[in-house]
Short mmCIF file of C-alpha atoms in Angstrom, two decimals:
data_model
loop_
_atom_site.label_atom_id
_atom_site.label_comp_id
_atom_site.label_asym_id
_atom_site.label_seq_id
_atom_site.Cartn_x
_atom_site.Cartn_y
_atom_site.Cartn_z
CA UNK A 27 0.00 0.00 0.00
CA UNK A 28 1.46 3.74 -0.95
CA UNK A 29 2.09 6.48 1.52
CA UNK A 30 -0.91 8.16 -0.53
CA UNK A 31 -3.25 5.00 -0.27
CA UNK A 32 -2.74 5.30 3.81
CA UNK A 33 -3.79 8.41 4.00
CA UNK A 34 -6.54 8.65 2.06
CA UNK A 35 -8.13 5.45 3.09
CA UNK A 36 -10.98 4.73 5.79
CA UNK A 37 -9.40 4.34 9.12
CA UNK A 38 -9.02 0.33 9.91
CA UNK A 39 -10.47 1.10 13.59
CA UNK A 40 -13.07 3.41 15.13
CA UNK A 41 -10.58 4.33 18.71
CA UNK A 42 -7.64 2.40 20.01
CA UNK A 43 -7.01 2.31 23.89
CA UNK A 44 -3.49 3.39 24.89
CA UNK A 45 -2.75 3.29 28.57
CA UNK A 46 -0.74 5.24 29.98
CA UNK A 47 -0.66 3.94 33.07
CA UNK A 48 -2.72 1.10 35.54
CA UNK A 49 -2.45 3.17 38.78
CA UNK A 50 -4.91 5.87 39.95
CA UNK A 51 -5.32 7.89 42.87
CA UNK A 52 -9.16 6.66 43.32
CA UNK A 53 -10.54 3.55 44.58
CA UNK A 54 -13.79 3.21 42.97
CA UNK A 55 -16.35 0.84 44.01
CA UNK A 56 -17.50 0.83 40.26
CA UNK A 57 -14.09 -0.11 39.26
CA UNK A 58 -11.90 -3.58 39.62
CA UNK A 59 -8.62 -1.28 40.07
CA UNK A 60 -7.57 -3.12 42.71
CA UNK A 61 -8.65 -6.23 41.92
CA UNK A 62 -5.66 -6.13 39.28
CA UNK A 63 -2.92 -8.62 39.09
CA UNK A 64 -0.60 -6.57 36.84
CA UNK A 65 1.89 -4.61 38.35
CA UNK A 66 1.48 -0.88 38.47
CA UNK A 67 3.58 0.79 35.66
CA UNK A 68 3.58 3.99 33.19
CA UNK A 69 4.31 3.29 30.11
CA UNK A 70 7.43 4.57 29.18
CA UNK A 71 7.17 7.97 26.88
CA UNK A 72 9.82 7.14 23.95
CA UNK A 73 7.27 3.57 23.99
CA UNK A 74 4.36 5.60 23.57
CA UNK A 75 5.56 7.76 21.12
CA UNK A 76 6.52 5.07 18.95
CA UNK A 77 3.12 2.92 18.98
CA UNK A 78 1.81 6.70 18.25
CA UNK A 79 3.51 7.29 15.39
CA UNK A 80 2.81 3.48 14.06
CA UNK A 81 -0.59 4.28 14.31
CA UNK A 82 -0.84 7.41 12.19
CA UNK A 83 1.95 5.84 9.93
CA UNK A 84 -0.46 2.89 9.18
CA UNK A 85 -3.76 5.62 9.44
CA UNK A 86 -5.48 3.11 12.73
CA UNK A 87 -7.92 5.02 14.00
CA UNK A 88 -9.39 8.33 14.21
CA UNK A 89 -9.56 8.45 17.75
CA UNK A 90 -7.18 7.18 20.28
CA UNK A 91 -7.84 7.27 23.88
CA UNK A 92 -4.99 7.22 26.78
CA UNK A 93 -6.96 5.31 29.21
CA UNK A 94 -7.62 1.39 30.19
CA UNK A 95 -7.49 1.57 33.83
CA UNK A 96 -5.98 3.94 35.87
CA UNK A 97 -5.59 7.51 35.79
CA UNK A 98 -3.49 9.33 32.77
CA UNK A 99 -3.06 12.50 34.79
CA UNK A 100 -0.51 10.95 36.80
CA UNK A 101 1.97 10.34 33.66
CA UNK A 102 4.20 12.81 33.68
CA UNK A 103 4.12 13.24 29.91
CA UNK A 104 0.60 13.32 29.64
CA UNK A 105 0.67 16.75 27.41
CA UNK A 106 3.79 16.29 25.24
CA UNK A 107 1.46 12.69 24.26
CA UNK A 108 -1.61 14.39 23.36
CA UNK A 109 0.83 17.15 21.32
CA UNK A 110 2.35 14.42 19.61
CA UNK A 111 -1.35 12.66 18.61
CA UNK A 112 -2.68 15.85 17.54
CA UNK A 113 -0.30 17.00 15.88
CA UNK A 114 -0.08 13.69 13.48
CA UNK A 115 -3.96 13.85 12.72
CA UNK A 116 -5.23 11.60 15.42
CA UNK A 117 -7.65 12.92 17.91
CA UNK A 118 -7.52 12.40 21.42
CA UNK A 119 -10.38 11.90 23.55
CA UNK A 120 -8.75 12.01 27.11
CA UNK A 121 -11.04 10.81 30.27
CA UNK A 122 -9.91 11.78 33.70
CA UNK A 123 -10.98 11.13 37.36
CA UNK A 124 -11.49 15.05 37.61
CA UNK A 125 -9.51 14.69 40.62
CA UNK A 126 -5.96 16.03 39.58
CA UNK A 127 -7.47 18.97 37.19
CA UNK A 128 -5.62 22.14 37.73
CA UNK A 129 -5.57 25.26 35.83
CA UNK A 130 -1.84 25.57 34.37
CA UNK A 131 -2.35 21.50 32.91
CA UNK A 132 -5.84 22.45 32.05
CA UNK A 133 -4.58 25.06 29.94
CA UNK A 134 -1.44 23.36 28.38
CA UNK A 135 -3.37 20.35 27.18
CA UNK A 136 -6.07 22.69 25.72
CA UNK A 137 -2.57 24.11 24.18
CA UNK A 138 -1.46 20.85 22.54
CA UNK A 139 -4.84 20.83 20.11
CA UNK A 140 -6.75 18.52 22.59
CA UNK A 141 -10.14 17.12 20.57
CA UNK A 142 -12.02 16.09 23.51
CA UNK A 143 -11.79 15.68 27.68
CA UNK A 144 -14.10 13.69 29.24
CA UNK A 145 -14.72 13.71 32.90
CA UNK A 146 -15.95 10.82 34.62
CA UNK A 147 -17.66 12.92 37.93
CA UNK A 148 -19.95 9.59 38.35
CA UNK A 149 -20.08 10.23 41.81
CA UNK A 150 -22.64 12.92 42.85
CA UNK A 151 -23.33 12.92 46.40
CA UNK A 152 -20.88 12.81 49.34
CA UNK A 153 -21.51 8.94 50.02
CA UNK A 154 -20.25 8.11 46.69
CA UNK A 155 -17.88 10.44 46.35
CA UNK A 156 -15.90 9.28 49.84
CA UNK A 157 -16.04 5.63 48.59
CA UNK A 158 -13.54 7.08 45.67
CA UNK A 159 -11.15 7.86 48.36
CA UNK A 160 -7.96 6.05 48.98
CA UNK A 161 -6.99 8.63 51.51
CA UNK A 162 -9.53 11.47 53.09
CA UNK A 163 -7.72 13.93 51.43
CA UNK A 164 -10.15 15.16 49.61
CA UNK A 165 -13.83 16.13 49.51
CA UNK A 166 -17.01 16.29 47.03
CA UNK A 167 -16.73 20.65 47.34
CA UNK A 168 -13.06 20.57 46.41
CA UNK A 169 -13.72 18.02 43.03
CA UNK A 170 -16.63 20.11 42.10
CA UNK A 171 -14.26 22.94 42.37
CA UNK A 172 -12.07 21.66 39.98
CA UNK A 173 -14.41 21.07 37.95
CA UNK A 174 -15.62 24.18 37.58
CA UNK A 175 -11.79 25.69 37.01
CA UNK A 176 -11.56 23.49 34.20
CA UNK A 177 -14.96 24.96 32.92
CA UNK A 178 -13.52 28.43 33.54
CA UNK A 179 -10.33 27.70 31.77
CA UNK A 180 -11.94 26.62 28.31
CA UNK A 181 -14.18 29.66 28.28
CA UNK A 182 -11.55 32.13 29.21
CA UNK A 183 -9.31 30.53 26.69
CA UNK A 184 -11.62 29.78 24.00
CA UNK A 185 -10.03 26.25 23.46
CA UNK A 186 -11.54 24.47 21.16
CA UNK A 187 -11.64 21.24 23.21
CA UNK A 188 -14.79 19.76 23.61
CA UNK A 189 -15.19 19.62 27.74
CA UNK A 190 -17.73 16.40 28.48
CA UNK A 191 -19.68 15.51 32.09
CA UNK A 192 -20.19 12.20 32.74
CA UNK A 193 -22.94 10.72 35.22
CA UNK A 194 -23.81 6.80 35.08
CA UNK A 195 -27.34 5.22 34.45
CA UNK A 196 -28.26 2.06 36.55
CA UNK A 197 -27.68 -0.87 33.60
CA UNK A 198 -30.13 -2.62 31.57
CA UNK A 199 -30.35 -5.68 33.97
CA UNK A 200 -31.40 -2.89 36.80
CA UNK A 201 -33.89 -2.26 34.96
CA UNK A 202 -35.09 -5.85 34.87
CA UNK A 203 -34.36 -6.26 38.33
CA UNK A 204 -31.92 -8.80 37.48
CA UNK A 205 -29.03 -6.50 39.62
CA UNK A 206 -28.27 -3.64 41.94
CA UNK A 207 -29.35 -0.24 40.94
CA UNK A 208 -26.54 1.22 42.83
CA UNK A 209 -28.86 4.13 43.48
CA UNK A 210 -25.82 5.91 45.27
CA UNK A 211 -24.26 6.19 41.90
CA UNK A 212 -27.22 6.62 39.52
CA UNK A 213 -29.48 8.71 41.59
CA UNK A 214 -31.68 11.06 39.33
CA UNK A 215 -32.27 13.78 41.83
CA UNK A 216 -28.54 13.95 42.42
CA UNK A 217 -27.29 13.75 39.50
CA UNK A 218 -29.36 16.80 37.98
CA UNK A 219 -28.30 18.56 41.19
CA UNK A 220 -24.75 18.62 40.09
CA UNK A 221 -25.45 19.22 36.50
CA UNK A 222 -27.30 22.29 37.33
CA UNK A 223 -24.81 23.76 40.11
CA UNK A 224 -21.77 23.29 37.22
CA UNK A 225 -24.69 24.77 34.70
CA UNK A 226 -25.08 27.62 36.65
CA UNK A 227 -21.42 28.09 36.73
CA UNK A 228 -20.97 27.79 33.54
CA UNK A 229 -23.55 31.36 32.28
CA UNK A 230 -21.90 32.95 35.70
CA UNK A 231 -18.55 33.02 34.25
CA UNK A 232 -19.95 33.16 30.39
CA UNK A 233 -21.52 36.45 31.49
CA UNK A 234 -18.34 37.84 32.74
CA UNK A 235 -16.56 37.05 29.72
CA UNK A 236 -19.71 38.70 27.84
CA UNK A 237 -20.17 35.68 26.49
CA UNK A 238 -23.69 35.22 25.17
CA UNK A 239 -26.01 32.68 26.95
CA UNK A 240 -29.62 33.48 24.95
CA UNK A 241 -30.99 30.07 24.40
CA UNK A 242 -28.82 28.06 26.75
CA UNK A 243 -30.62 29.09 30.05
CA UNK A 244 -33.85 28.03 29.11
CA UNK A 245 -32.81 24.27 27.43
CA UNK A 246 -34.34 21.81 30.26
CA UNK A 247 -31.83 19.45 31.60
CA UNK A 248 -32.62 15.98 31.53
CA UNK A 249 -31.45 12.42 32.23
CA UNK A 250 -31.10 10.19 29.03
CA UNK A 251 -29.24 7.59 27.61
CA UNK A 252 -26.72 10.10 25.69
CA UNK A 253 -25.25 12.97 25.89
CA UNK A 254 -26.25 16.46 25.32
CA UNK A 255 -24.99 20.17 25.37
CA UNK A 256 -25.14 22.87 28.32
CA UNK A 257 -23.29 25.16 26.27
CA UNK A 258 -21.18 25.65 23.33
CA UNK A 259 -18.56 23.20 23.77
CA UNK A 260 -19.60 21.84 26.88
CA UNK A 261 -21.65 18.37 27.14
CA UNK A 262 -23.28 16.31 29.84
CA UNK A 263 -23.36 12.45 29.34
CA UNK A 264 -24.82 9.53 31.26
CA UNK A 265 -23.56 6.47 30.37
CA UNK A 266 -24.76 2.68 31.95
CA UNK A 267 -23.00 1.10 34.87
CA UNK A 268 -21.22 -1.92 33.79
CA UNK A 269 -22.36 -4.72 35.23
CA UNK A 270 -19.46 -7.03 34.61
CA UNK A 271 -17.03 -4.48 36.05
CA UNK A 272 -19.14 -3.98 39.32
CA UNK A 273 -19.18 -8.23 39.60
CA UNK A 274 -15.10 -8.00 38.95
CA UNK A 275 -14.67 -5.16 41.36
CA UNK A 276 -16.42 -7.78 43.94
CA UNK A 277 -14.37 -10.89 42.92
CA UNK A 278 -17.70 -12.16 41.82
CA UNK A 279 -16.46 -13.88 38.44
CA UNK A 280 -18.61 -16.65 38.29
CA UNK A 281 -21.85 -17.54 37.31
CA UNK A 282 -22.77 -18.46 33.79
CA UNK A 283 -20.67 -18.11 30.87
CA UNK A 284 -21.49 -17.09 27.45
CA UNK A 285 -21.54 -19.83 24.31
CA UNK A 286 -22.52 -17.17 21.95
CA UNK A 287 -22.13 -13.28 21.72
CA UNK A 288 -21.21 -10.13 19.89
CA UNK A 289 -18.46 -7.40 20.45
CA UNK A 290 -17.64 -4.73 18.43
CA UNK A 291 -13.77 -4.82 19.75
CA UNK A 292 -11.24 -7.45 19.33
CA UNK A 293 -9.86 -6.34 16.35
CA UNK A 294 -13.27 -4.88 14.97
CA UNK A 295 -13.61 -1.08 15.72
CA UNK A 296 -10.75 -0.99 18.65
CA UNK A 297 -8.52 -3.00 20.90
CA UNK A 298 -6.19 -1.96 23.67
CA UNK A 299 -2.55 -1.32 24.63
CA UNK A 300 -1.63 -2.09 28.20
CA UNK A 301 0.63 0.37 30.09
CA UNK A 302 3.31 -2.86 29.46
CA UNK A 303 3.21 -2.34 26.13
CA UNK A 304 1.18 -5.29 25.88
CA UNK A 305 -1.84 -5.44 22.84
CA UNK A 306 -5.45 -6.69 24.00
CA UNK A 307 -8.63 -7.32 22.84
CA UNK A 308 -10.69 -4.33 24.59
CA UNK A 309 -10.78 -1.57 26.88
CA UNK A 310 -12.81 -4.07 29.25
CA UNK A 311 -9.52 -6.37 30.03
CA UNK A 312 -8.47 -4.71 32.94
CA UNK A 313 -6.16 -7.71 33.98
CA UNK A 314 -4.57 -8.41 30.54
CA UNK A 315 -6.03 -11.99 30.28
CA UNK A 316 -6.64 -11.57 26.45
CA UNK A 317 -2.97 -10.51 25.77
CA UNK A 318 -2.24 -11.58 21.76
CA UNK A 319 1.57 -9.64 21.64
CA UNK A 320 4.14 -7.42 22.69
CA UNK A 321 4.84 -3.99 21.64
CA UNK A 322 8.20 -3.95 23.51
CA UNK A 323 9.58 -6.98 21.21
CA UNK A 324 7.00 -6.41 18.27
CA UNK A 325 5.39 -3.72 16.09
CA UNK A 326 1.75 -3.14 16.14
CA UNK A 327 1.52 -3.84 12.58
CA UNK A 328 2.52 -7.48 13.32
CA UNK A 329 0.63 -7.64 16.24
CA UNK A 330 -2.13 -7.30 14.75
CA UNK A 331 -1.62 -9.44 11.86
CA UNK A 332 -0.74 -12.22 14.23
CA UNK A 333 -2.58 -15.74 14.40
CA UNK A 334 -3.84 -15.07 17.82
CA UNK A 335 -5.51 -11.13 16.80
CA UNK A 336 -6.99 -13.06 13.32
CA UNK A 337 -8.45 -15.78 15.32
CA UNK A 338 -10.48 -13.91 17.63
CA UNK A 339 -11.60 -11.53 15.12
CA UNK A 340 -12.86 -14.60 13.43
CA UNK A 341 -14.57 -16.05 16.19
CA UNK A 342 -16.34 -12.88 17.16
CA UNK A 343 -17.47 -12.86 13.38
CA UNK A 344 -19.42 -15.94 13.93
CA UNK A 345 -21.05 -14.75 17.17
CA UNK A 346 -18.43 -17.42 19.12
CA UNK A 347 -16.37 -15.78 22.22
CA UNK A 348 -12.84 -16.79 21.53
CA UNK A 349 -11.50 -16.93 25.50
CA UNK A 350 -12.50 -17.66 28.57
CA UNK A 351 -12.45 -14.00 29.93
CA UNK A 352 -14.82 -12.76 26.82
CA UNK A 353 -17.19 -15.71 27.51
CA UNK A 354 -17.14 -14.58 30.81
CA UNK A 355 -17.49 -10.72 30.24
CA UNK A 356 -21.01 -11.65 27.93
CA UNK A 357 -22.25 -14.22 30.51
CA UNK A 358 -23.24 -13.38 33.91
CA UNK A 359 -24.53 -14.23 37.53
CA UNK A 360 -27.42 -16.37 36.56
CA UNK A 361 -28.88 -18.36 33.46
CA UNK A 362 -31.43 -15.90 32.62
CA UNK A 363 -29.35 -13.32 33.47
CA UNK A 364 -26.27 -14.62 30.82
CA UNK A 365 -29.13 -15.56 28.37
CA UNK A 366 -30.30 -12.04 28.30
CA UNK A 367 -27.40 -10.65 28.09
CA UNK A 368 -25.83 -13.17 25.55
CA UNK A 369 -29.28 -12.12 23.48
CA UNK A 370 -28.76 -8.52 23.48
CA UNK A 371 -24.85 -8.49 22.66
CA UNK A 372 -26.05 -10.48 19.64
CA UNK A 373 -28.58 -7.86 18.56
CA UNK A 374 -26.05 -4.66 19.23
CA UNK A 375 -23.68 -6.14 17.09
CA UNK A 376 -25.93 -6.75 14.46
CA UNK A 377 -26.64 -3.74 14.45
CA UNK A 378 -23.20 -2.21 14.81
CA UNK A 379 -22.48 -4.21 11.41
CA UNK A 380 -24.79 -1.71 9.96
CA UNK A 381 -24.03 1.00 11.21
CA UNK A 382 -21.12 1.41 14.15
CA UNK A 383 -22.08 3.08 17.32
CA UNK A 384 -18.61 4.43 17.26
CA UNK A 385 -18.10 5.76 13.81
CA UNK A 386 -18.61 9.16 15.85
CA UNK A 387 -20.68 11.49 13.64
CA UNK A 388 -21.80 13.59 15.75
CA UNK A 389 -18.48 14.22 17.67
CA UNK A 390 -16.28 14.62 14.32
CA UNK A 391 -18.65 16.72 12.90
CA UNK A 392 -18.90 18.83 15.90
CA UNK A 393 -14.72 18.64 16.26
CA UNK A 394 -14.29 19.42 12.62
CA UNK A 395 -16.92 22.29 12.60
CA UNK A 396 -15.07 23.77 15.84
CA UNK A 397 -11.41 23.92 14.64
CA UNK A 398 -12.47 26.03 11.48
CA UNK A 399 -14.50 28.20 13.97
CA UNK A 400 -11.65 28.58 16.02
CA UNK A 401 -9.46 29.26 13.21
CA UNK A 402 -11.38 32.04 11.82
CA UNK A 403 -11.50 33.39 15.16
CA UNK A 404 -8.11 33.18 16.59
CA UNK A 405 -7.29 37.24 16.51
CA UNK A 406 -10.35 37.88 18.91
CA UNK A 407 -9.70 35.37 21.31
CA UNK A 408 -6.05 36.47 21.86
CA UNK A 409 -7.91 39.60 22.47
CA UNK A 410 -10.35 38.53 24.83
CA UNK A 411 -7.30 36.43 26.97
CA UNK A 412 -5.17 40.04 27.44
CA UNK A 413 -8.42 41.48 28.69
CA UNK A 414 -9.54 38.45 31.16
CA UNK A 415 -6.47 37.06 32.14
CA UNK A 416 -6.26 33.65 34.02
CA UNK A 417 -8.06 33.14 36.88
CA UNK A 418 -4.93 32.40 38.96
CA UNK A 419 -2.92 35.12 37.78
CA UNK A 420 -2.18 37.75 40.38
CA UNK A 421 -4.16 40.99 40.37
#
């Protein structure tokens, strides 16, 4: 294939996972962090530049995210990464914690070109926000806080990174009763609470920037199985709890496992990269037990043409989970409960085959439509940074 052919083909994947690293400062009780086997590592940088560059050699994906497990704030080259990815035509969508956001990082990663930063509040009352905690040294008023700085740093800046709220749902089997709502977690009352104290934030500081709000302050805010905007540039998203992370974060792997199901990773629209340099098939492996190859003796171009990556892509094509850990991820705790589940994987992939739930139209479009905006406008937001300068500046 030419250099030209590369780039002006289709990408072969819809996002590729790149961890940066398997620690984090949080201890969710949403998440199997701990529950990990792997040693805690950060990838090393020259590593991640080179499996960066492979992938916008070879034209992978569109989107690449720097996230598996743990928390990509603490890599110390977090922003010279996202640079790097931007800068060769792959767009980062970076999800955080929200707990290490701080205004001169906030600003130098909205520097570096930064497509989209997703924060994963989830937790939006004080009991769920303590049972984060791996030390009391922190508290729900401070996170909101940040929060809100990061809100105030996009606006004052004018980046053109898309800034993204997310709140969790309780999962389809809640809603059969087949497992815990976690109502701490998915609470509607709460939830709206939050999104309309960091709404309210957001026209207070629009308004001082004489920014105009018309039309924003009377949208209703609602809970829904998407995502939606407050403001220019600034979404809210709920997304479901997932239920075979919750039974993982429990050491509750049992119960029935699946003999048929779909996935749209494994080779199909994404697969992961382990902090270790190691490929697998999803963002979902938190432990690496579907490892096909090594980045640190192999590229990612052979990787992925290995036996091991063809014959799970094969398998999923036939509806068959390939390993143990993916017939366990599409089972679950019961029969009807891994029936169900086995049932609806089936039908979402299906239906992915037709048309991808993470071919992204709405976000490129969105993207694409705000760099030329921010293009044209360039001149008048220098202006309007001299006037307002940052919030942490001294008087």
């Amino acid at each position: 294939m030419t250099e030209n052919s590369v780039r002006d083909s289709p990408p072969r994947f819809k996002i590729i996972y790149l961890e940066l690293t398997n620690a984090c400062n949080f201890t969710c009780d949403y998440c199997p962090i701990d529950q990990q086997t792997r040693k805690k590592v950060m990838i090393p940088t020259d590593l991640a530049e080179r499996i960066i560059n492979e992938i916008a050699d070879n034209r992978l994906t569109y989107f690449l995210t720097f996230h598996i497990m743990g928390e990509p704030y603490l890599h110390k080259d977090l922003v010279p990464l996202t640079r790097l990815a931007e800068s060769r035509g792959i767009r980062v969508r970076l999800l955080t914690n929200g707990s290490l956001l701080e205004s001169k990082t906030n600003l130098d990663l909205f520097a570096t070109g930064l497509s989209r930063l997703e924060v994963g509040f989830r937790t939006p009352n004080t009991r769920s926000f303590d049972m984060r905690l791996r030390s009391h040294n922190a508290d729900l008023e401070s996170y909101v806080a940040r929060v809100k700085g990061l809100i105030e740093d996009k606006l004052r800046s004018g980046a053109s990174t898309e800034l993204c709220i997310k709140f969790f749902l309780p999962s389809f089997a809640a809603r059969l009763h087949l497992s815990d709502s976690h109502e701490h977690l998915t609470n509607g009352d709460d939830n709206l609470r939050v999104i309309r104290e960091i709404r309210d934030h957001i026209f207070l500081v629009a308004r001082r920037l004489q920014l105009p709000v018309a039309g924003w302050e009377d949208r209703p805010l609602r809970i829904l199985d998407g995502e939606y905007p407050v403001f220019p540039g600034i979404l809210v998203a709920f997304s479901r709890i997932q239920d075979f992370w919750m039974r993982e974060q429990r050491g509750a792997n049992g119960g029935h496992r699946a003999f048929v199901g779909g996935c749209s990773a494994a080779f199909k629209d994404d697969f992961g990269i382990l902090a270790s340099g190691e490929v697998t098939t999803c963002c979902v492996d938190y432990d690496g037990r579907n490892v096909v190859g090594d980045l640190r003796k192999s590229s990612l171009k052979e990787v992925l043409e290995s036996m091991e990556a063809r014959r799970i892509r094969r398998s999923f094509d036939w509806f068959r989970p390939p390993t143990k850990f993916c017939q366990e991820c599409l089972g679950g705790p019961t029969l009807v409960y891994s029936l169900l589940k086995q049932a609806s994987s089936l039908a979402v992939d299906i239906r992915d085959r037709m048309d991808s739930r993470k071919n992204y139209h709405g976000l490129r479009t969105r993207l694409e439509g705000s760099m030329l905006r921010n293009h044209s406008a360039d001149r008048g937001r220098d202006a309007l940074v001299q006037i307002n300068p940052p919030r942490n500046a001294k008087d």
